[in-house]
Amino acid sequence: MGREIHETQPDNASGSSAPAAPGPGRVILAMNAITKTFPGVRALSGVDMTVRAGEVAAILGENGAGKSTLMNILAGVFSDYGGVIELDGVPVAIHSPKAAQHLGIAMIHQELNLVPDMSIVDNIFLGREPRTARGTIDRRRMDEQATRLLAEVGLTLHPRRPVRQCRVAEQQLIEVAKALSASLRVLVMDEPTSALADAEVRRLFTVIRRLAAQGVGIVYISHRLEELDEIADSVTVLRDGAYIGRREMAGTTRGELISMMVGRPLDELFPRSDSPTGPGEEVIRVEGLDLAGDRREGRAALHGVRLIARAGEIVGLAGLMGAGRSETLEAIYGVFPRRAVHGNVRLRGRRYQPRSPRHAIRNGIALVAEDRKAQSLVLTNSVRFNASLAALGRFMRRGTVSAARERAAVAGMVTDLRIKTPGLNTAVANLSGGNQQKVVLAKCLLTEPSLILMDEPTRGIDVGAKAEIYQLMTELARRGSAIVMVSSELPELLAMCDRIVVLCEGRVTAEFRRGEGSQEAILDAAMDRQAVLGIDAASPSRAPARREVSDE
Amino acid sequence: MSSRTTPASPGVLAPSEPPGRRSLRARLRGVLPVLGSLQGYIGLVLVIAAGMLTKGQVFWNQQNLTNAVGAFASRGILAVGETLVILTAGIDLSVGSLLGIASMVSALLLVHQNLNIYEIVPLCMVVGAFFGLANGAATALLRIQSFVVTLAMLNVVRGIDRMLSDNVSVGTQLINAQGQLTPRSAQFQVLGTPGHNVFTGLPLPFVGRAGIYYPVLALVVVVVVFQLLLSKSKFGRHIYAVGGNETAARLSGVNTTYVKIAVFMLAGLLAGFAGPIDAAYSASADPLAGSSYELDAIAAVVIGGASLAGGRGSIVGTLVGSLILTLLDNVLGLNAISDNAQLIIKGLIVILAVVIQRPDFFRALGPAVRRLGRLTRTRTGDPPGEVASGSPQPQSATPPLEESR
């Protein structure tokens, strides 16, 4: 589930400037003045994009800027668009994924499109299986070709292996192998590294460079600026569906790109300074929290986790994927069956037994879950329905939900959190990621919690919305809420948290006060090498020095 | 984000009109989702038009219409219960059998115990609710798919029903020594016969009207009560939440187990309520009564615009679906179209209904109709009377749908 901590590398010395690109080739793809309108929304207005042969062309933009829309047009997902697409100088009409495939355009979506229960080879040839003369599927040829394709992307897996048994990084490369064919001209990759660990990112980059060297045009969509330094030759920036500009990567600073993306210089991303007033009384004290792991549900085990959060405090939970960060929050929130959880929890000084989310909400605990679409929102329902769902009890009048009260409360939240929505009755599916996340926050805040558990509160949302959410968290803490946040982005934790608790394989391995930690120290503790600045009682039980990163 | 200045997009239904002017439109927008989809009403009008064109007065008179609706009332009530289950993304195949056993129980209670309807109907509802509870418990607690659970229950209950009756149907028209219906029997018959006072069981003075027809009355009351439950109560919201995203519902403090058990129980309860009506309508309880009614009920729900994936639909929509099916039955019958052909036509109509209920159906029909469609698209779960007045002025365009992939 969780994403690995990725170290923000301040200009990796070896790959700081453009890689060994074979110079600008001919223009292989030109998209001119592309427009696309969804009902009531103009998603793209006059966007230009060119890709040269052998070039890695990045598209940069906040969530909702139109990157994916643009690429979906290229891949034939949306058939009605305005503007002209030229491939090798010839205008083409791409009105179906099949047409795109035919033209040598392949797209690797962010959510991988492999059939988990089928083998690698079956996935690679899905829909274009080679036939024998008798009309049956030519398995021998498939296996041969698959082995060759896998080798080309640097995989040595057996082609008959089920995709389910492959790691995410391997699946990503299998997607690349699937896209490879003699006619491949343009390969679009939508956030390919979002689920990968560092070493796996390198491997993917090697494959990308090799493809580029063969003359394939690569379109690379990413949020991560530090990656672009390393892999991209040029960057096209979109904002609010409009074309902002194109820059050669060499000689462009990160700050310049950010201000192009955001439309203003990004001075104050993290508003939080050292807490002005000292922390208040203890809101929650967790001691010896044990959780039985469950491999089938992908649930990590916890061993004696200790966690304290005081009023006005933001406590961070750091750790690698599978270290038990989300599980800690969910155990407190009462998500797991009671028999799986043991430990001593005190809420505002009183003994507290996590029972169910419902029980937690009644006791003033709120959870902002990790995956807002899967765990937090009823996407087809309205902003109002979603925001009020957890707090309906507050709007009851004579046994029915009072529409007036509910509307007033939700409208207040929409104003306070600056949720950009056409109306309270708009389906949340039509909002951008940042605004969806704000609806989730509104839902939690309407329950008037004193303890807010946040699992990756800023994942997958744009920089502007991030800043607003940081501001909100600061404000909530100032007003006396205790916040426990899980994040994979270390700069975020270091800037926002009063204390950071580091987990490794379900055990607390270190705890840092504000100003004490550094990215390296946190990573060290997360990987359970000698923790540098462990605070006296912070590491009651040290994990054995074995490390096992699972990718599931 | 807020400092961004983007021209306000034109297509958005911006809540920026003056309040006096908006109220009617907003009120309309609030009520319409509850009413189901526009397509349903178009279908209903088409069926009525077909009836009037082919049979004129023979079709369009109160007697015929009341009879038609009365014949379908018990299935309509089943469909209301089925709607609740389908809204939570479940399905209940056992409601037909439950109706069957309730009708048998009601007849047996009348014949052997000589109970009055105020005792019979509640007892039948208890029977239905009991089996509904079993359905719900197996689904929510044992985590068996509701399709499987209720498929099994369909057979179990039918078996019990046939054991109770010894495979013989039980007549409900009991004649006393004078050759008249016994009072209790007469009272029972009112549940399915037009022109009687529901409370006294006596024939109403016939003043050119058909009088109160209990099955129709019962259907209307059930529809009103359950539509209010869905759109006004906390429980109703929870039903939509469970069907829309069960994990999100649970993490938002909804007791999903309770909701799932409750909807099956209510579906059973309503089947129990419909049983005596069906028995009185056919003047006997047949051991096979209610067979395949569940399919009619599901068809009515689907035609009414609900999604089998859960989270979308309304009771009034289901009522419209029921009316389409019942009037279609009637029109086809009046035109002497064979039963076999009727089955084919009804089957095709279900497919057609699902196709035209697609949310993007209107998109294909040009902008004028599209606007209508947007106005009426079933975004249920929102209570009626909604006005978007509280929302702030959006500063910029609606965010693009980039993420809705």
XYZ file of C-alpha atoms in Angstrom, chain A residues 88-552:
465
model
C 6.114 12.463 -38.496
C 4.555 15.497 -40.119
C 1.384 13.713 -41.193
C -1.899 14.808 -39.594
C -3.585 11.832 -37.972
C -6.953 11.289 -36.352
C -6.762 9.241 -33.184
C -10.240 8.217 -32.263
C -9.691 4.955 -30.454
C -6.995 3.217 -28.454
C -6.756 0.756 -31.304
C -5.972 3.581 -33.737
C -3.286 4.895 -31.396
C -1.742 1.455 -31.149
C -1.785 1.173 -34.907
C 0.095 4.460 -35.219
C 2.785 3.269 -32.845
C 1.655 5.218 -29.798
C 1.658 3.329 -26.540
C 0.657 4.565 -23.124
C 1.501 3.161 -19.726
C -1.090 4.330 -17.283
C -0.415 5.202 -13.702
C -2.611 2.386 -12.541
C -1.101 -0.567 -14.317
C -3.317 -2.363 -16.786
C -2.196 -5.944 -16.396
C -4.439 -8.903 -15.703
C -2.998 -10.180 -12.431
C -4.025 -13.801 -12.796
C -2.630 -14.231 -16.275
C 0.984 -14.978 -17.039
C 3.501 -12.404 -18.178
C 3.513 -13.726 -21.711
C -0.269 -13.752 -21.940
C -0.347 -10.164 -20.758
C 2.274 -9.025 -23.222
C 0.375 -10.487 -26.154
C -3.112 -9.796 -24.895
C -5.270 -8.974 -27.888
C -2.571 -9.651 -30.475
C -1.679 -13.262 -29.848
C 0.296 -14.830 -32.697
C -1.499 -17.684 -34.409
C -0.256 -20.870 -35.921
C -1.283 -21.951 -39.389
C -4.104 -23.950 -37.844
C -5.502 -20.888 -36.122
C -4.537 -21.844 -32.604
C -2.384 -19.659 -30.422
C 1.287 -20.088 -31.157
C 2.603 -20.494 -27.634
C 6.119 -21.320 -28.665
C 6.535 -18.143 -30.624
C 4.925 -16.152 -27.828
C 7.332 -17.524 -25.257
C 10.325 -16.841 -27.465
C 9.309 -13.302 -28.217
C 8.344 -12.630 -24.624
C 11.735 -13.742 -23.382
C 13.387 -11.439 -25.888
C 11.141 -8.494 -24.931
C 11.709 -9.048 -21.235
C 15.452 -9.121 -21.792
C 15.167 -5.852 -23.626
C 13.714 -4.185 -20.534
C 16.213 -5.914 -18.296
C 13.960 -8.532 -16.752
C 14.955 -12.143 -16.329
C 11.585 -13.456 -15.221
C 10.067 -16.596 -16.610
C 7.429 -15.589 -19.143
C 4.915 -18.087 -17.748
C 5.021 -16.533 -14.301
C 1.688 -15.052 -13.203
C 1.791 -11.270 -13.065
C 0.317 -11.366 -9.576
C 3.606 -12.775 -8.311
C 5.678 -9.962 -9.810
C 6.688 -6.894 -7.878
C 5.280 -3.526 -8.814
C 8.540 -2.432 -10.411
C 8.605 -5.592 -12.479
C 5.023 -5.067 -13.532
C 5.947 -1.599 -14.677
C 8.684 -3.004 -16.872
C 6.348 -5.695 -18.157
C 4.076 -2.874 -19.288
C 7.025 -1.381 -21.122
C 7.785 -4.736 -22.707
C 4.162 -4.939 -23.772
C 4.437 -1.555 -25.440
C 7.575 -2.494 -27.337
C 7.039 -3.414 -30.922
C 8.723 -2.668 -34.185
C 6.348 0.167 -34.895
C 6.622 1.912 -31.527
C 7.141 5.599 -32.149
C 5.891 7.355 -29.032
C 5.744 5.903 -25.536
C 3.727 7.793 -22.925
C 4.435 7.065 -19.271
C 2.093 8.511 -16.654
C 3.866 8.871 -13.307
C 5.786 5.632 -13.759
C 7.850 6.009 -10.610
C 5.098 6.782 -8.127
C 5.192 3.269 -6.687
C 8.862 2.475 -7.129
C 11.794 2.430 -4.767
C 14.976 4.218 -5.617
C 16.908 1.309 -7.112
C 13.940 0.351 -9.214
C 13.659 3.900 -10.496
C 17.252 3.649 -11.736
C 16.470 0.467 -13.596
C 13.444 2.062 -15.241
C 15.512 5.084 -16.247
C 18.094 2.840 -17.866
C 15.373 1.254 -19.954
C 13.930 4.647 -20.846
C 17.319 5.915 -21.987
C 17.910 2.848 -24.063
C 14.541 3.257 -25.784
C 15.245 6.912 -26.445
C 18.588 6.013 -27.941
C 16.702 3.777 -30.365
C 14.788 6.806 -31.567
C 11.531 6.374 -29.671
C 9.957 9.585 -28.435
C 9.186 9.327 -24.730
C 6.536 11.431 -23.047
C 7.112 11.406 -19.336
C 4.538 12.694 -16.872
C 5.697 13.286 -13.346
C 5.205 15.333 -10.239
C 8.734 14.833 -9.055
C 10.970 17.638 -10.149
C 14.108 15.940 -8.924
C 13.509 13.098 -11.367
C 13.158 15.402 -14.316
C 16.638 16.783 -13.768
C 17.880 13.330 -14.337
C 15.781 11.896 -17.113
C 14.111 14.640 -19.110
C 15.469 16.574 -22.069
C 12.672 19.096 -22.254
C 9.718 20.089 -20.130
C 6.296 21.286 -21.197
C 4.362 22.965 -18.409
C 0.576 23.006 -18.217
C -1.576 24.879 -15.784
C -5.359 24.797 -15.529
C -5.583 23.158 -18.925
C -3.582 25.863 -20.615
C -0.161 25.709 -22.239
C 2.309 27.705 -20.163
C 5.596 27.026 -21.858
C 8.314 24.669 -22.940
C 11.870 24.683 -21.668
C 14.950 22.693 -22.415
C 15.831 20.942 -19.198
C 19.451 21.979 -19.351
C 19.745 25.433 -17.932
C 16.311 25.578 -16.346
C 16.129 25.867 -12.611
C 13.720 24.060 -10.416
C 12.371 27.306 -9.051
C 11.551 28.481 -12.526
C 9.570 25.310 -13.222
C 7.710 25.578 -9.955
C 6.646 29.118 -10.575
C 5.511 28.122 -14.056
C 3.461 25.293 -12.571
C 1.931 27.209 -9.730
C 1.655 30.565 -11.395
C 3.335 32.350 -8.545
C 6.597 32.019 -6.707
C 6.272 29.402 -4.051
C 7.476 31.225 -1.015
C 5.516 29.757 1.815
C 4.742 26.107 1.335
C 5.144 25.195 4.954
C 3.564 27.811 7.164
C 4.424 26.133 10.425
C 7.064 27.633 12.617
C 8.065 26.295 16.004
C 4.931 25.932 18.040
C 4.441 29.283 19.748
C 2.786 27.881 22.826
C 4.092 24.685 24.325
C 2.055 21.562 23.809
C -0.994 21.155 25.975
C -2.236 18.136 27.821
C -1.920 14.651 26.491
C -4.693 13.739 24.082
C -3.604 10.239 23.296
C -1.049 7.912 24.795
C -0.481 4.579 23.129
C 1.784 2.082 24.793
C 2.716 -1.428 23.835
C 0.435 -1.488 20.847
C 0.553 -4.902 19.228
C -1.214 -5.854 16.051
C -1.322 -9.287 14.517
C -0.263 -9.034 10.893
C -2.327 -10.455 8.113
C -0.479 -11.352 4.982
C -3.597 -11.924 2.931
C -4.923 -8.456 3.595
C -1.459 -6.984 3.296
C -1.509 -5.881 6.916
C 1.788 -5.303 8.652
C 2.216 -6.390 12.261
C 2.943 -3.970 15.097
C 5.129 -4.733 18.082
C 4.882 -2.551 21.155
C 4.365 0.753 19.401
C 4.485 3.770 21.658
C 2.999 7.041 20.564
C 1.966 10.157 22.417
C 0.263 13.220 21.030
C -0.586 16.308 23.018
C -3.073 19.039 22.269
C -1.611 21.518 19.814
C 0.976 19.069 18.611
C 1.613 17.555 15.203
C 3.305 14.194 15.469
C 4.749 12.568 12.388
C 5.013 8.857 11.683
C 7.851 7.987 9.344
C 8.943 4.657 7.989
C 9.294 2.595 4.887
C 6.376 1.040 3.156
C 5.092 -1.853 5.220
C 6.615 -0.506 8.424
C 3.183 -0.293 10.029
C 2.519 3.428 9.825
C -1.006 3.196 8.433
C -1.667 0.207 10.653
C -0.839 2.265 13.739
C -3.391 4.888 12.807
C -5.980 2.315 11.830
C -5.488 0.327 15.016
C -6.191 3.445 17.068
C -9.197 4.214 14.885
C -10.658 0.747 15.502
C -10.511 -0.561 11.954
C -9.196 -3.988 12.880
C -11.029 -6.764 14.683
C -10.595 -6.351 18.398
C -8.858 -9.658 18.895
C -6.034 -8.607 16.579
C -5.155 -5.521 18.615
C -3.558 -5.415 22.041
C -2.114 -2.592 23.983
C -2.720 0.227 26.304
C -4.424 3.267 24.858
C -5.406 6.277 26.908
C -7.525 8.955 25.324
C -7.565 12.283 27.168
C -6.351 10.487 30.247
C -8.991 7.804 30.196
C -8.535 4.220 29.182
C -9.703 3.692 25.635
C -10.392 0.452 23.840
C -10.532 0.881 20.063
C -13.725 -0.803 18.979
C -14.915 0.492 15.646
C -14.577 3.607 13.510
C -18.010 4.612 14.735
C -16.868 4.366 18.334
C -13.730 6.338 17.502
C -15.690 9.155 15.889
C -17.925 9.379 18.944
C -14.808 9.725 21.049
C -13.479 12.594 19.008
C -11.063 10.724 16.763
C -11.049 11.329 13.019
C -9.121 9.544 10.305
C -8.100 10.932 6.942
C -7.478 7.644 5.194
C -4.616 6.954 2.868
C -6.574 6.369 -0.319
C -9.284 8.963 -0.634
C -11.074 7.370 -3.555
C -11.150 3.847 -2.184
C -11.480 4.574 1.513
C -12.965 7.997 2.019
C -15.343 9.137 -0.670
C -18.528 7.966 -2.296
C -17.383 9.347 -5.614
C -20.704 9.450 -7.427
C -22.374 11.317 -4.604
C -22.323 15.003 -3.900
C -19.973 17.143 -1.903
C -22.714 17.589 0.651
C -23.458 13.875 0.983
C -19.798 13.088 1.512
C -18.947 15.940 3.827
C -21.842 15.305 6.169
C -21.689 11.503 6.148
C -19.728 11.049 9.362
C -21.585 13.736 11.277
C -25.206 13.184 10.256
C -26.179 12.883 13.895
C -25.451 16.560 14.337
C -28.026 17.617 11.782
C -30.993 15.663 13.059
C -34.239 17.396 13.751
C -37.362 15.483 14.684
C -35.792 12.236 13.615
C -34.883 13.365 10.124
C -31.754 14.896 8.710
C -32.402 18.616 8.561
C -31.391 19.721 5.086
C -31.055 23.327 6.216
C -28.665 22.610 9.049
C -26.664 20.199 7.007
C -26.381 22.610 4.112
C -25.302 25.425 6.398
C -22.616 23.335 8.044
C -21.225 21.965 4.796
C -21.337 25.365 3.127
C -19.354 26.743 6.054
C -16.736 24.058 5.528
C -16.608 24.697 1.796
C -15.865 28.338 2.544
C -13.396 27.685 5.350
C -11.387 25.100 3.459
C -11.780 26.952 0.178
C -13.103 23.901 -1.597
C -13.511 24.785 -5.237
C -16.774 23.266 -6.346
C -19.578 24.529 -8.570
C -22.071 23.712 -5.855
C -22.794 21.537 -2.868
C -24.588 19.052 -5.084
C -21.687 18.467 -7.431
C -20.498 14.886 -7.476
C -17.068 14.662 -5.850
C -15.846 12.609 -8.791
C -15.871 15.869 -10.744
C -13.514 17.655 -8.361
C -9.747 17.727 -8.608
C -7.641 15.639 -6.251
C -6.874 18.534 -3.957
C -10.495 19.490 -3.622
C -11.514 15.894 -3.057
C -9.015 15.733 -0.248
C -10.489 18.887 1.226
C -13.925 17.271 1.153
C -12.452 14.379 3.133
C -11.026 16.875 5.604
C -14.386 18.612 5.824
C -15.996 15.278 6.624
C -13.546 14.719 9.456
C -13.742 18.235 10.827
C -17.541 18.191 10.938
C -17.277 15.455 13.558
C -15.389 17.978 15.701
C -12.468 15.732 16.541
C -9.852 16.411 19.173
C -7.460 13.874 17.667
C -6.965 13.839 13.909
C -5.145 10.933 12.305
C -3.910 11.763 8.815
C -2.546 9.150 6.476
C -0.624 10.772 3.612
C -2.830 13.862 3.712
C -1.152 15.471 0.704
C -0.574 12.500 -1.540
C -1.317 13.129 -5.180
C -2.542 16.677 -4.796
C -1.068 19.776 -6.326
C 1.322 22.159 -4.674
C -1.223 24.894 -4.111
C -3.636 22.575 -2.331
C -0.771 21.133 -0.324
C 0.102 24.548 1.014
C -3.510 25.095 1.983
C -3.697 21.789 3.788
C -0.483 22.544 5.698
C -1.975 25.852 6.693
C -5.140 24.158 7.855
C -3.185 21.620 9.901
C -1.241 24.407 11.544
C -4.429 26.218 12.360
C -6.058 23.085 13.783
C -3.076 22.451 16.006
C -3.082 26.041 17.138
C -6.709 25.650 18.160
C -5.803 22.671 20.293
C -6.273 19.548 18.214
C -3.691 16.822 18.337
C -2.629 15.606 14.905
C -0.802 12.419 14.029
C 0.295 12.336 10.418
C 1.846 9.636 8.282
C 3.865 10.782 5.313
C 6.372 9.383 2.882
C 7.706 12.796 2.096
C 10.391 13.583 4.595
C 10.634 17.323 3.911
C 6.942 17.524 4.724
C 7.384 15.688 8.014
C 10.430 17.709 8.981
C 8.702 20.992 8.276
C 5.331 20.203 9.830
C 5.905 17.999 12.846
C 6.794 18.788 16.426
C 7.968 15.249 16.847
C 8.644 12.475 14.394
C 8.309 8.857 15.404
C 10.083 6.424 13.104
C 8.788 2.911 12.597
C 10.617 -0.040 11.201
C 8.894 -3.377 10.770
C 6.231 -2.531 13.279
C 8.605 -1.243 15.943
C 9.480 2.277 16.978
C 13.161 2.720 16.213
C 13.628 6.404 16.867
C 11.929 9.596 17.840
C 13.069 13.069 16.878
C 12.024 16.408 18.285
C 11.503 19.326 15.995
C 14.839 20.544 14.678
C 16.676 17.406 15.763
C 16.002 15.128 12.839
C 17.344 15.110 9.344
C 16.317 13.142 6.314
C 19.366 10.921 6.627
C 18.762 10.239 10.308
C 15.129 9.373 9.700
C 15.973 7.101 6.810
C 18.624 5.436 8.892
C 16.155 4.740 11.660
C 13.527 3.649 9.164
C 15.978 1.097 7.845
C 17.062 0.331 11.366
C 20.731 0.934 11.018
C 22.156 2.565 14.093
C 19.610 5.239 14.826
C 21.456 8.469 15.361
C 19.365 10.457 17.744
C 17.124 7.992 19.514
C 15.508 9.649 22.492
C 15.803 7.780 25.774
C 12.471 6.011 26.003
C 11.703 6.205 22.358
C 13.102 2.873 21.320
C 11.933 0.345 23.865
C 12.394 -2.629 21.655
C 14.934 -2.612 18.924
C 14.137 -4.678 15.903
C 16.561 -7.329 14.808
C 18.671 -6.079 11.963
C 16.930 -7.890 9.225
C 15.329 -6.006 6.456
C 12.838 -7.237 4.020
C 11.170 -4.815 1.711
C 8.015 -6.151 0.278
C 6.451 -4.422 -2.635
C 2.882 -5.443 -2.234
